[in-house]
Amino acid sequence: MKIIQNIKKDVSSLGYKPTIVYAEGWNKTIQEAATQVKNENLVDVVVIFRTQEELNGFNNTANVKTIVIENSDLSQYANLLFDLRKEKGLSYEDAVKLSKEPNYLACLMVKSNENWGAICGIEYTTKDTLRAALQVIKAKKGSIVNSIMILEREDKSIFASDIGLVINPSAEELSKIVYNCVDFIVNTLKIVNNNVAMLSYSTNGSGAGESVDKVKQAFELYKTLPQNPHANVYGEIQFDAAVDSKIRSKKSPDCTWSGDANVFVFPNLDAGNISYKILQRYAGFEPTGPIIIGLDKPVNDLSRGAGLFEVVSLSYVTALQTKN
């Protein structure tokens, strides 16, 4: 798992020790992951529990820092949430209630501290995880918030987006998704020589329809954004042409990639989500993510089917995102 190994090396070289807060401490996989990450000693961890009874069920052999909501004074977080949301109509009473919800509390802790990131979603839905993140952390100025997945097996590492958030992006949104992906892969992960495929059921005008038009327009809009020399973006292109140079030379001779695509941007969430799960279940790829990009501070969303590897890997990605 080359990318994840490199991410761990980069985390060890940050010059500070990031802190990851896990929102769902009652989940056994989260407990195992927090213990493993704490023992590896590259990252500090905090695990949130709702009740003392939940904490009592945690075999805390690594002396992980914990917070129990029912036993804690969370007034500083209620005050922060009220200040952030009062102009949107949030009452102080509701701020108190929300600050006691683990998904909100994790985001409020990240908002309050430098070099912190949060992980949620193994119990919460993506909608609930993202709502808290957008209300507390908020998007970077001018950015769209989307998700990206790292998919690795022994012989290959690829990226897929959007696989979790933006249901049916407009052409402008799709261009910004591509931009976010390039920024994350090149500037956060330090991976160069990327070929980015803006996928469609058409290659270079071979098909027609609204979806094809959207991808074409998104590609043109992307060209107007600041370009990164370490990413070669092409669209619209079918998957077979993106991964097979012989097919690509026939269907899109103007594509000048050296090598095949390693980044796949899908035209909608149906295509992206279905495809990454097929790759995971049938093609042996280990997923890390969904990684949320475009937020002002890192909050990441686990699949509710996530295993130990996915949680640990996402922990280190989140730690690395604290540098931005």
PDB file of C-alpha atoms in Angstrom:
ATOM      1  CA  MET A   1       0.000   0.000   0.000  1.00  0.00           C
ATOM      2  CA  LYS A   2       2.469   2.576  -1.273  1.00  0.00           C
ATOM      3  CA  ILE A   3       0.396   5.740  -0.879  1.00  0.00           C
ATOM      4  CA  ILE A   4      -0.614   4.999   2.713  1.00  0.00           C
ATOM      5  CA  GLN A   5       2.976   4.106   3.629  1.00  0.00           C
ATOM      6  CA  ASN A   6       4.167   7.417   2.190  1.00  0.00           C
ATOM      7  CA  ILE A   7       1.427   9.297   4.025  1.00  0.00           C
ATOM      8  CA  LYS A   8       2.623   7.849   7.339  1.00  0.00           C
ATOM      9  CA  LYS A   9       6.179   8.955   6.538  1.00  0.00           C
ATOM     10  CA  ASP A  10       4.939  12.450   5.733  1.00  0.00           C
ATOM     11  CA  VAL A  11       2.976  12.604   8.991  1.00  0.00           C
ATOM     12  CA  SER A  12       6.127  11.695  10.915  1.00  0.00           C
ATOM     13  CA  SER A  13       7.908  14.639   9.243  1.00  0.00           C
ATOM     14  CA  LEU A  14       5.293  17.327   9.914  1.00  0.00           C
ATOM     15  CA  GLY A  15       7.272  18.914  12.730  1.00  0.00           C
ATOM     16  CA  TYR A  16       4.308  18.687  15.100  1.00  0.00           C
ATOM     17  CA  LYS A  17       2.043  15.921  16.375  1.00  0.00           C
ATOM     18  CA  PRO A  18      -1.497  16.155  14.973  1.00  0.00           C
ATOM     19  CA  THR A  19      -4.492  15.146  17.061  1.00  0.00           C
ATOM     20  CA  ILE A  20      -7.330  13.058  15.647  1.00  0.00           C
ATOM     21  CA  VAL A  21     -10.688  13.025  17.421  1.00  0.00           C
ATOM     22  CA  TYR A  22     -12.922  10.021  16.794  1.00  0.00           C
ATOM     23  CA  ALA A  23     -16.599  10.908  17.184  1.00  0.00           C
ATOM     24  CA  GLU A  24     -17.973   7.382  17.668  1.00  0.00           C
ATOM     25  CA  GLY A  25     -16.069   5.796  20.528  1.00  0.00           C
ATOM     26  CA  TRP A  26     -18.770   3.235  21.275  1.00  0.00           C
ATOM     27  CA  ASN A  27     -17.943   1.467  17.995  1.00  0.00           C
ATOM     28  CA  LYS A  28     -15.506  -1.439  18.465  1.00  0.00           C
ATOM     29  CA  THR A  29     -13.652  -0.803  15.194  1.00  0.00           C
ATOM     30  CA  ILE A  30     -13.048   2.799  16.260  1.00  0.00           C
ATOM     31  CA  GLN A  31     -11.718   1.572  19.596  1.00  0.00           C
ATOM     32  CA  GLU A  32      -9.318  -0.813  17.858  1.00  0.00           C
ATOM     33  CA  ALA A  33      -8.173   1.847  15.404  1.00  0.00           C
ATOM     34  CA  ALA A  34      -7.631   4.484  18.083  1.00  0.00           C
ATOM     35  CA  THR A  35      -5.585   1.999  20.090  1.00  0.00           C
ATOM     36  CA  GLN A  36      -3.435   1.077  17.082  1.00  0.00           C
ATOM     37  CA  VAL A  37      -2.861   4.693  16.044  1.00  0.00           C
ATOM     38  CA  LYS A  38      -1.978   5.700  19.615  1.00  0.00           C
ATOM     39  CA  ASN A  39       0.494   2.820  19.888  1.00  0.00           C
ATOM     40  CA  GLU A  40       2.179   3.804  16.610  1.00  0.00           C
ATOM     41  CA  ASN A  41       2.837   7.187  18.267  1.00  0.00           C
ATOM     42  CA  LEU A  42       2.756   9.451  15.198  1.00  0.00           C
ATOM     43  CA  VAL A  43      -0.569  11.025  16.137  1.00  0.00           C
ATOM     44  CA  ASP A  44      -2.365  11.920  19.362  1.00  0.00           C
ATOM     45  CA  VAL A  45      -5.937  10.660  19.603  1.00  0.00           C
ATOM     46  CA  VAL A  46      -9.092  11.594  21.486  1.00  0.00           C
ATOM     47  CA  VAL A  47     -12.132   9.308  21.541  1.00  0.00           C
ATOM     48  CA  ILE A  48     -15.641  10.583  22.290  1.00  0.00           C
ATOM     49  CA  PHE A  49     -18.134   8.472  24.253  1.00  0.00           C
ATOM     50  CA  ARG A  50     -21.726   9.405  24.986  1.00  0.00           C
ATOM     51  CA  THR A  51     -21.974   7.659  28.363  1.00  0.00           C
ATOM     52  CA  GLN A  52     -19.799   6.281  31.127  1.00  0.00           C
ATOM     53  CA  GLU A  53     -21.230   2.846  30.377  1.00  0.00           C
ATOM     54  CA  GLU A  54     -19.838   3.049  26.833  1.00  0.00           C
ATOM     55  CA  LEU A  55     -16.417   4.033  28.165  1.00  0.00           C
ATOM     56  CA  ASN A  56     -16.499   1.144  30.630  1.00  0.00           C
ATOM     57  CA  GLY A  57     -16.726  -1.204  27.639  1.00  0.00           C
ATOM     58  CA  PHE A  58     -13.478   0.130  26.154  1.00  0.00           C
ATOM     59  CA  ASN A  59     -10.352  -1.872  27.011  1.00  0.00           C
ATOM     60  CA  ASN A  60      -8.082   1.180  26.977  1.00  0.00           C
ATOM     61  CA  THR A  61      -4.713  -0.575  26.988  1.00  0.00           C
ATOM     62  CA  ALA A  62      -2.974   2.298  25.161  1.00  0.00           C
ATOM     63  CA  ASN A  63      -4.126   4.985  27.606  1.00  0.00           C
ATOM     64  CA  VAL A  64      -6.038   6.811  24.883  1.00  0.00           C
ATOM     65  CA  LYS A  65      -7.463  10.187  25.908  1.00  0.00           C
ATOM     66  CA  THR A  66     -11.255  10.003  26.181  1.00  0.00           C
ATOM     67  CA  ILE A  67     -14.141  12.383  26.712  1.00  0.00           C
ATOM     68  CA  VAL A  68     -17.515  11.265  28.077  1.00  0.00           C
ATOM     69  CA  ILE A  69     -20.288  13.638  27.071  1.00  0.00           C
ATOM     70  CA  GLU A  70     -22.608  12.965  30.008  1.00  0.00           C
ATOM     71  CA  ASN A  71     -19.771  13.685  32.490  1.00  0.00           C
ATOM     72  CA  SER A  72     -18.244  16.739  30.782  1.00  0.00           C
ATOM     73  CA  ASP A  73     -18.714  20.495  30.913  1.00  0.00           C
ATOM     74  CA  LEU A  74     -19.154  21.334  27.239  1.00  0.00           C
ATOM     75  CA  SER A  75     -20.194  24.955  27.705  1.00  0.00           C
ATOM     76  CA  GLN A  76     -17.216  26.291  25.737  1.00  0.00           C
ATOM     77  CA  TYR A  77     -18.352  24.268  22.728  1.00  0.00           C
ATOM     78  CA  ALA A  78     -21.988  25.299  23.121  1.00  0.00           C
ATOM     79  CA  ASN A  79     -20.868  28.937  23.235  1.00  0.00           C
ATOM     80  CA  LEU A  80     -18.734  28.470  20.135  1.00  0.00           C
ATOM     81  CA  LEU A  81     -21.552  26.825  18.195  1.00  0.00           C
ATOM     82  CA  PHE A  82     -23.980  29.548  19.233  1.00  0.00           C
ATOM     83  CA  ASP A  83     -21.562  32.240  18.036  1.00  0.00           C
ATOM     84  CA  LEU A  84     -21.107  30.424  14.723  1.00  0.00           C
ATOM     85  CA  ARG A  85     -24.796  29.819  14.054  1.00  0.00           C
ATOM     86  CA  LYS A  86     -26.826  32.491  15.876  1.00  0.00           C
ATOM     87  CA  GLU A  87     -27.161  34.583  12.723  1.00  0.00           C
ATOM     88  CA  LYS A  88     -28.685  31.505  11.075  1.00  0.00           C
ATOM     89  CA  GLY A  89     -31.339  31.374  13.786  1.00  0.00           C
ATOM     90  CA  LEU A  90     -29.799  28.812  16.170  1.00  0.00           C
ATOM     91  CA  SER A  91     -30.939  29.360  19.753  1.00  0.00           C
ATOM     92  CA  TYR A  92     -28.572  28.919  22.684  1.00  0.00           C
ATOM     93  CA  GLU A  93     -30.674  26.013  23.948  1.00  0.00           C
ATOM     94  CA  ASP A  94     -30.280  24.220  20.626  1.00  0.00           C
ATOM     95  CA  ALA A  95     -26.547  24.987  20.616  1.00  0.00           C
ATOM     96  CA  VAL A  96     -26.277  23.263  23.998  1.00  0.00           C
ATOM     97  CA  LYS A  97     -28.138  20.215  22.674  1.00  0.00           C
ATOM     98  CA  LEU A  98     -26.086  19.981  19.470  1.00  0.00           C
ATOM     99  CA  SER A  99     -22.770  20.374  21.309  1.00  0.00           C
ATOM    100  CA  LYS A 100     -23.639  17.140  23.122  1.00  0.00           C
ATOM    101  CA  GLU A 101     -24.003  15.264  19.836  1.00  0.00           C
ATOM    102  CA  PRO A 102     -20.716  13.448  19.061  1.00  0.00           C
ATOM    103  CA  ASN A 103     -20.624  14.496  15.392  1.00  0.00           C
ATOM    104  CA  TYR A 104     -20.952  18.168  16.336  1.00  0.00           C
ATOM    105  CA  LEU A 105     -18.654  17.916  19.349  1.00  0.00           C
ATOM    106  CA  ALA A 106     -15.861  16.419  17.238  1.00  0.00           C
ATOM    107  CA  CYS A 107     -16.122  19.273  14.725  1.00  0.00           C
ATOM    108  CA  LEU A 108     -16.226  21.879  17.495  1.00  0.00           C
ATOM    109  CA  MET A 109     -13.073  20.412  19.031  1.00  0.00           C
ATOM    110  CA  VAL A 110     -11.332  20.623  15.648  1.00  0.00           C
ATOM    111  CA  LYS A 111     -12.530  24.217  15.210  1.00  0.00           C
ATOM    112  CA  SER A 112     -11.104  25.115  18.630  1.00  0.00           C
ATOM    113  CA  ASN A 113      -7.640  23.610  18.209  1.00  0.00           C
ATOM    114  CA  GLU A 114      -4.696  23.910  15.837  1.00  0.00           C
ATOM    115  CA  ASN A 115      -3.543  20.782  14.002  1.00  0.00           C
ATOM    116  CA  TRP A 116      -6.641  18.743  14.844  1.00  0.00           C
ATOM    117  CA  GLY A 117      -8.812  16.663  12.549  1.00  0.00           C
ATOM    118  CA  ALA A 118     -11.948  14.575  13.061  1.00  0.00           C
ATOM    119  CA  ILE A 119     -13.217  11.218  11.856  1.00  0.00           C
ATOM    120  CA  CYS A 120     -16.893  10.307  11.862  1.00  0.00           C
ATOM    121  CA  GLY A 121     -19.312   8.200   9.842  1.00  0.00           C
ATOM    122  CA  ILE A 122     -18.928   4.578  10.904  1.00  0.00           C
ATOM    123  CA  GLU A 123     -22.219   5.036  12.788  1.00  0.00           C
ATOM    124  CA  TYR A 124     -23.481   8.388  11.490  1.00  0.00           C
ATOM    125  CA  THR A 125     -24.742   8.862   7.948  1.00  0.00           C
ATOM    126  CA  THR A 126     -22.740  10.951   5.498  1.00  0.00           C
ATOM    127  CA  LYS A 127     -25.527  13.545   5.664  1.00  0.00           C
ATOM    128  CA  ASP A 128     -25.172  13.909   9.437  1.00  0.00           C
ATOM    129  CA  THR A 129     -21.374  13.955   9.303  1.00  0.00           C
ATOM    130  CA  LEU A 130     -21.277  16.558   6.556  1.00  0.00           C
ATOM    131  CA  ARG A 131     -23.982  18.760   8.095  1.00  0.00           C
ATOM    132  CA  ALA A 132     -21.937  19.156  11.263  1.00  0.00           C
ATOM    133  CA  ALA A 133     -18.740  19.774   9.296  1.00  0.00           C
ATOM    134  CA  LEU A 134     -20.273  22.419   7.038  1.00  0.00           C
ATOM    135  CA  GLN A 135     -21.986  24.237   9.906  1.00  0.00           C
ATOM    136  CA  VAL A 136     -18.940  24.262  12.180  1.00  0.00           C
ATOM    137  CA  ILE A 137     -15.828  24.031   9.994  1.00  0.00           C
ATOM    138  CA  LYS A 138     -17.262  25.397   6.728  1.00  0.00           C
ATOM    139  CA  ALA A 139     -15.823  25.271   3.226  1.00  0.00           C
ATOM    140  CA  LYS A 140     -12.694  27.051   2.109  1.00  0.00           C
ATOM    141  CA  LYS A 141     -13.502  30.359   0.460  1.00  0.00           C
ATOM    142  CA  GLY A 142     -14.679  29.808  -3.108  1.00  0.00           C
ATOM    143  CA  SER A 143     -14.351  26.023  -2.855  1.00  0.00           C
ATOM    144  CA  ILE A 144     -16.767  23.185  -3.382  1.00  0.00           C
ATOM    145  CA  VAL A 145     -16.716  20.388  -0.801  1.00  0.00           C
ATOM    146  CA  ASN A 146     -16.398  16.942  -2.355  1.00  0.00           C
ATOM    147  CA  SER A 147     -14.981  13.538  -1.537  1.00  0.00           C
ATOM    148  CA  ILE A 148     -12.195  11.433  -2.952  1.00  0.00           C
ATOM    149  CA  MET A 149     -11.243   7.811  -2.351  1.00  0.00           C
ATOM    150  CA  ILE A 150      -7.785   6.264  -2.405  1.00  0.00           C
ATOM    151  CA  LEU A 151      -7.959   2.713  -3.788  1.00  0.00           C
ATOM    152  CA  GLU A 152      -4.886   0.502  -3.496  1.00  0.00           C
ATOM    153  CA  ARG A 153      -3.798  -3.046  -4.101  1.00  0.00           C
ATOM    154  CA  GLU A 154      -0.285  -4.455  -4.433  1.00  0.00           C
ATOM    155  CA  ASP A 155       0.089  -3.615  -8.131  1.00  0.00           C
ATOM    156  CA  LYS A 156      -1.829  -0.343  -8.420  1.00  0.00           C
ATOM    157  CA  SER A 157      -2.913   2.861  -6.664  1.00  0.00           C
ATOM    158  CA  ILE A 158      -5.749   5.011  -8.016  1.00  0.00           C
ATOM    159  CA  PHE A 159      -8.129   7.779  -6.946  1.00  0.00           C
ATOM    160  CA  ALA A 160     -11.890   8.115  -7.489  1.00  0.00           C
ATOM    161  CA  SER A 161     -14.128  11.177  -7.060  1.00  0.00           C
ATOM    162  CA  ASP A 162     -16.820  12.156  -6.223  1.00  0.00           C
ATOM    163  CA  ILE A 163     -17.920   9.014  -4.469  1.00  0.00           C
ATOM    164  CA  GLY A 164     -19.829  10.353  -1.474  1.00  0.00           C
ATOM    165  CA  LEU A 165     -21.154  13.896  -1.519  1.00  0.00           C
ATOM    166  CA  VAL A 166     -22.151  15.787  -4.672  1.00  0.00           C
ATOM    167  CA  ILE A 167     -25.092  13.931  -6.186  1.00  0.00           C
ATOM    168  CA  ASN A 168     -25.325  15.444  -9.648  1.00  0.00           C
ATOM    169  CA  PRO A 169     -22.731  18.193 -10.051  1.00  0.00           C
ATOM    170  CA  SER A 170     -23.192  20.978 -12.563  1.00  0.00           C
ATOM    171  CA  ALA A 171     -20.448  21.593 -15.102  1.00  0.00           C
ATOM    172  CA  GLU A 172     -19.008  24.321 -12.888  1.00  0.00           C
ATOM    173  CA  GLU A 173     -19.133  22.089  -9.817  1.00  0.00           C
ATOM    174  CA  LEU A 174     -17.517  19.234 -11.735  1.00  0.00           C
ATOM    175  CA  SER A 175     -14.654  21.499 -12.808  1.00  0.00           C
ATOM    176  CA  LYS A 176     -14.107  22.478  -9.167  1.00  0.00           C
ATOM    177  CA  ILE A 177     -14.191  18.823  -8.110  1.00  0.00           C
ATOM    178  CA  VAL A 178     -11.368  18.141 -10.561  1.00  0.00           C
ATOM    179  CA  TYR A 179      -9.473  21.150  -9.209  1.00  0.00           C
ATOM    180  CA  ASN A 180      -9.891  19.984  -5.593  1.00  0.00           C
ATOM    181  CA  CYS A 181      -8.716  16.480  -6.488  1.00  0.00           C
ATOM    182  CA  VAL A 182      -5.601  17.769  -8.223  1.00  0.00           C
ATOM    183  CA  ASP A 183      -4.833  20.086  -5.311  1.00  0.00           C
ATOM    184  CA  PHE A 184      -5.193  17.277  -2.761  1.00  0.00           C
ATOM    185  CA  ILE A 185      -3.191  14.704  -4.715  1.00  0.00           C
ATOM    186  CA  VAL A 186      -0.352  17.027  -5.703  1.00  0.00           C
ATOM    187  CA  ASN A 187      -0.115  19.493  -2.819  1.00  0.00           C
ATOM    188  CA  THR A 188      -1.171  17.350   0.150  1.00  0.00           C
ATOM    189  CA  LEU A 189      -0.018  13.884  -0.909  1.00  0.00           C
ATOM    190  CA  LYS A 190       2.929  15.162  -3.020  1.00  0.00           C
ATOM    191  CA  ILE A 191       2.161  12.787  -5.901  1.00  0.00           C
ATOM    192  CA  VAL A 192       3.327  13.998  -9.311  1.00  0.00           C
ATOM    193  CA  ASN A 193       2.770  12.818 -12.898  1.00  0.00           C
ATOM    194  CA  ASN A 194      -0.991  12.348 -12.580  1.00  0.00           C
ATOM    195  CA  ASN A 195      -3.359  11.612 -15.454  1.00  0.00           C
ATOM    196  CA  VAL A 196      -6.893  12.721 -14.602  1.00  0.00           C
ATOM    197  CA  ALA A 197      -9.797  11.209 -16.551  1.00  0.00           C
ATOM    198  CA  MET A 198     -13.087  13.094 -16.633  1.00  0.00           C
ATOM    199  CA  LEU A 199     -15.231  10.057 -17.280  1.00  0.00           C
ATOM    200  CA  SER A 200     -18.259   9.777 -19.531  1.00  0.00           C
ATOM    201  CA  TYR A 201     -20.016   7.262 -21.759  1.00  0.00           C
ATOM    202  CA  SER A 202     -18.455   9.242 -24.619  1.00  0.00           C
ATOM    203  CA  THR A 203     -14.867   9.798 -25.731  1.00  0.00           C
ATOM    204  CA  ASN A 204     -13.950  12.858 -27.728  1.00  0.00           C
ATOM    205  CA  GLY A 205     -17.461  13.363 -29.097  1.00  0.00           C
ATOM    206  CA  SER A 206     -18.311   9.717 -29.802  1.00  0.00           C
ATOM    207  CA  GLY A 207     -21.591  10.020 -27.878  1.00  0.00           C
ATOM    208  CA  ALA A 208     -24.200  12.683 -27.272  1.00  0.00           C
ATOM    209  CA  GLY A 209     -26.490  13.768 -24.463  1.00  0.00           C
ATOM    210  CA  GLU A 210     -26.808  16.140 -21.528  1.00  0.00           C
ATOM    211  CA  SER A 211     -24.288  14.243 -19.405  1.00  0.00           C
ATOM    212  CA  VAL A 212     -21.710  14.308 -22.200  1.00  0.00           C
ATOM    213  CA  ASP A 213     -22.272  18.021 -22.715  1.00  0.00           C
ATOM    214  CA  LYS A 214     -21.806  18.597 -18.990  1.00  0.00           C
ATOM    215  CA  VAL A 215     -18.448  16.814 -18.884  1.00  0.00           C
ATOM    216  CA  LYS A 216     -17.258  18.646 -22.002  1.00  0.00           C
ATOM    217  CA  GLN A 217     -18.224  21.982 -20.514  1.00  0.00           C
ATOM    218  CA  ALA A 218     -16.622  21.077 -17.181  1.00  0.00           C
ATOM    219  CA  PHE A 219     -13.357  20.279 -18.955  1.00  0.00           C
ATOM    220  CA  GLU A 220     -13.397  23.671 -20.662  1.00  0.00           C
ATOM    221  CA  LEU A 221     -14.170  25.400 -17.363  1.00  0.00           C
ATOM    222  CA  TYR A 222     -11.349  23.527 -15.658  1.00  0.00           C
ATOM    223  CA  LYS A 223      -8.920  24.959 -18.215  1.00  0.00           C
ATOM    224  CA  THR A 224      -9.795  28.461 -16.980  1.00  0.00           C
ATOM    225  CA  LEU A 225      -8.701  27.588 -13.420  1.00  0.00           C
ATOM    226  CA  PRO A 226      -5.077  27.759 -12.208  1.00  0.00           C
ATOM    227  CA  GLN A 227      -3.290  24.802 -13.773  1.00  0.00           C
ATOM    228  CA  ASN A 228      -0.982  22.378 -12.018  1.00  0.00           C
ATOM    229  CA  PRO A 229       1.964  21.034 -14.036  1.00  0.00           C
ATOM    230  CA  HIS A 230       1.777  17.713 -12.180  1.00  0.00           C
ATOM    231  CA  ALA A 231      -1.720  16.844 -13.449  1.00  0.00           C
ATOM    232  CA  ASN A 232      -2.746  16.150 -17.031  1.00  0.00           C
ATOM    233  CA  VAL A 233      -6.538  16.424 -17.207  1.00  0.00           C
ATOM    234  CA  TYR A 234      -8.550  15.096 -20.150  1.00  0.00           C
ATOM    235  CA  GLY A 235     -12.253  14.833 -20.879  1.00  0.00           C
ATOM    236  CA  GLU A 236     -14.599  13.606 -21.902  1.00  0.00           C
ATOM    237  CA  ILE A 237     -13.262  10.035 -21.953  1.00  0.00           C
ATOM    238  CA  GLN A 238     -14.592   6.510 -21.415  1.00  0.00           C
ATOM    239  CA  PHE A 239     -13.037   4.223 -18.847  1.00  0.00           C
ATOM    240  CA  ASP A 240     -11.565   1.790 -21.371  1.00  0.00           C
ATOM    241  CA  ALA A 241      -9.793   4.591 -23.220  1.00  0.00           C
ATOM    242  CA  ALA A 242      -8.526   6.011 -19.935  1.00  0.00           C
ATOM    243  CA  VAL A 243      -6.800   2.764 -18.932  1.00  0.00           C
ATOM    244  CA  ASP A 244      -5.726   1.254 -22.288  1.00  0.00           C
ATOM    245  CA  SER A 245      -3.296   3.157 -24.502  1.00  0.00           C
ATOM    246  CA  LYS A 246      -4.268   1.217 -27.646  1.00  0.00           C
ATOM    247  CA  ILE A 247      -7.930   2.100 -27.248  1.00  0.00           C
ATOM    248  CA  ARG A 248      -7.015   5.648 -26.277  1.00  0.00           C
ATOM    249  CA  SER A 249      -4.912   6.161 -29.413  1.00  0.00           C
ATOM    250  CA  LYS A 250      -7.932   5.220 -31.547  1.00  0.00           C
ATOM    251  CA  LYS A 251     -10.623   7.083 -29.647  1.00  0.00           C
ATOM    252  CA  SER A 252      -8.721  10.168 -28.519  1.00  0.00           C
ATOM    253  CA  PRO A 253      -5.481  10.637 -30.469  1.00  0.00           C
ATOM    254  CA  ASP A 254      -5.195  14.185 -29.114  1.00  0.00           C
ATOM    255  CA  CYS A 255      -4.719  12.859 -25.564  1.00  0.00           C
ATOM    256  CA  THR A 256      -0.999  13.151 -24.850  1.00  0.00           C
ATOM    257  CA  TRP A 257      -0.731  11.151 -21.647  1.00  0.00           C
ATOM    258  CA  SER A 258       2.361   9.078 -21.018  1.00  0.00           C
ATOM    259  CA  GLY A 259       0.777   6.187 -19.144  1.00  0.00           C
ATOM    260  CA  ASP A 260      -2.808   5.517 -18.163  1.00  0.00           C
ATOM    261  CA  ALA A 261      -5.168   7.417 -15.884  1.00  0.00           C
ATOM    262  CA  ASN A 262      -4.636   7.165 -12.139  1.00  0.00           C
ATOM    263  CA  VAL A 263      -7.363   9.657 -11.168  1.00  0.00           C
ATOM    264  CA  PHE A 264     -10.983   9.073 -12.184  1.00  0.00           C
ATOM    265  CA  VAL A 265     -13.569  11.843 -11.842  1.00  0.00           C
ATOM    266  CA  PHE A 266     -17.120  10.608 -12.365  1.00  0.00           C
ATOM    267  CA  PRO A 267     -19.996  12.616 -13.868  1.00  0.00           C
ATOM    268  CA  ASN A 268     -22.315  11.923 -10.927  1.00  0.00           C
ATOM    269  CA  LEU A 269     -22.489  10.226  -7.557  1.00  0.00           C
ATOM    270  CA  ASP A 270     -24.259   7.108  -8.867  1.00  0.00           C
ATOM    271  CA  ALA A 271     -21.344   6.296 -11.151  1.00  0.00           C
ATOM    272  CA  GLY A 272     -18.647   7.109  -8.612  1.00  0.00           C
ATOM    273  CA  ASN A 273     -20.116   5.339  -5.603  1.00  0.00           C
ATOM    274  CA  ILE A 274     -21.072   2.184  -7.500  1.00  0.00           C
ATOM    275  CA  SER A 275     -17.707   1.989  -9.253  1.00  0.00           C
ATOM    276  CA  TYR A 276     -15.525   2.286  -6.172  1.00  0.00           C
ATOM    277  CA  LYS A 277     -17.530  -0.399  -4.364  1.00  0.00           C
ATOM    278  CA  ILE A 278     -17.173  -2.744  -7.340  1.00  0.00           C
ATOM    279  CA  LEU A 279     -13.413  -2.134  -7.293  1.00  0.00           C
ATOM    280  CA  GLN A 280     -13.342  -2.824  -3.559  1.00  0.00           C
ATOM    281  CA  ARG A 281     -15.494  -5.955  -3.527  1.00  0.00           C
ATOM    282  CA  TYR A 282     -14.588  -7.601  -6.837  1.00  0.00           C
ATOM    283  CA  ALA A 283     -11.156  -6.269  -7.816  1.00  0.00           C
ATOM    284  CA  GLY A 284      -9.340  -6.432  -4.493  1.00  0.00           C
ATOM    285  CA  PHE A 285      -8.713  -2.720  -3.943  1.00  0.00           C
ATOM    286  CA  GLU A 286      -8.422  -1.498  -0.343  1.00  0.00           C
ATOM    287  CA  PRO A 287     -10.238   1.840   0.048  1.00  0.00           C
ATOM    288  CA  THR A 288      -9.172   4.765   2.194  1.00  0.00           C
ATOM    289  CA  GLY A 289     -11.912   7.342   2.599  1.00  0.00           C
ATOM    290  CA  PRO A 290     -14.189   8.936   1.763  1.00  0.00           C
ATOM    291  CA  ILE A 291     -11.724  11.796   2.222  1.00  0.00           C
ATOM    292  CA  ILE A 292     -13.528  15.131   2.334  1.00  0.00           C
ATOM    293  CA  ILE A 293     -11.696  17.905   0.515  1.00  0.00           C
ATOM    294  CA  GLY A 294     -12.537  21.589   0.319  1.00  0.00           C
ATOM    295  CA  LEU A 295     -13.202  22.122   4.045  1.00  0.00           C
ATOM    296  CA  ASP A 296     -11.287  24.731   6.036  1.00  0.00           C
ATOM    297  CA  LYS A 297     -10.096  22.034   8.479  1.00  0.00           C
ATOM    298  CA  PRO A 298     -10.084  18.242   8.098  1.00  0.00           C
ATOM    299  CA  VAL A 299     -13.186  16.238   8.942  1.00  0.00           C
ATOM    300  CA  ASN A 300     -13.446  12.878   7.220  1.00  0.00           C
ATOM    301  CA  ASP A 301     -16.331  10.512   6.656  1.00  0.00           C
ATOM    302  CA  LEU A 302     -16.011   6.760   7.063  1.00  0.00           C
ATOM    303  CA  SER A 303     -18.142   4.265   5.223  1.00  0.00           C
ATOM    304  CA  ARG A 304     -20.433   2.522   7.684  1.00  0.00           C
ATOM    305  CA  GLY A 305     -18.935  -0.737   6.420  1.00  0.00           C
ATOM    306  CA  ALA A 306     -15.368   0.386   7.170  1.00  0.00           C
ATOM    307  CA  GLY A 307     -12.899  -2.082   8.627  1.00  0.00           C
ATOM    308  CA  LEU A 308      -9.821  -1.534  10.774  1.00  0.00           C
ATOM    309  CA  PHE A 309      -7.478  -0.863   7.826  1.00  0.00           C
ATOM    310  CA  GLU A 310      -9.775   1.840   6.453  1.00  0.00           C
ATOM    311  CA  VAL A 311     -10.110   3.630   9.791  1.00  0.00           C
ATOM    312  CA  VAL A 312      -6.384   3.570  10.515  1.00  0.00           C
ATOM    313  CA  SER A 313      -5.480   4.694   6.998  1.00  0.00           C
ATOM    314  CA  LEU A 314      -8.008   7.525   7.080  1.00  0.00           C
ATOM    315  CA  SER A 315      -6.582   8.597  10.430  1.00  0.00           C
ATOM    316  CA  TYR A 316      -3.203   9.259   8.840  1.00  0.00           C
ATOM    317  CA  VAL A 317      -4.727  11.018   5.837  1.00  0.00           C
ATOM    318  CA  THR A 318      -6.628  13.263   8.249  1.00  0.00           C
ATOM    319  CA  ALA A 319      -3.433  13.937  10.180  1.00  0.00           C
ATOM    320  CA  LEU A 320      -1.645  14.955   6.986  1.00  0.00           C
ATOM    321  CA  GLN A 321      -4.509  17.277   6.013  1.00  0.00           C
ATOM    322  CA  THR A 322      -3.903  19.331   9.171  1.00  0.00           C
ATOM    323  CA  LYS A 323      -0.885  20.928   7.487  1.00  0.00           C
ATOM    324  CA  ASN A 324      -3.046  22.803   4.952  1.00  0.00           C
TER     325      ASN A 324
END
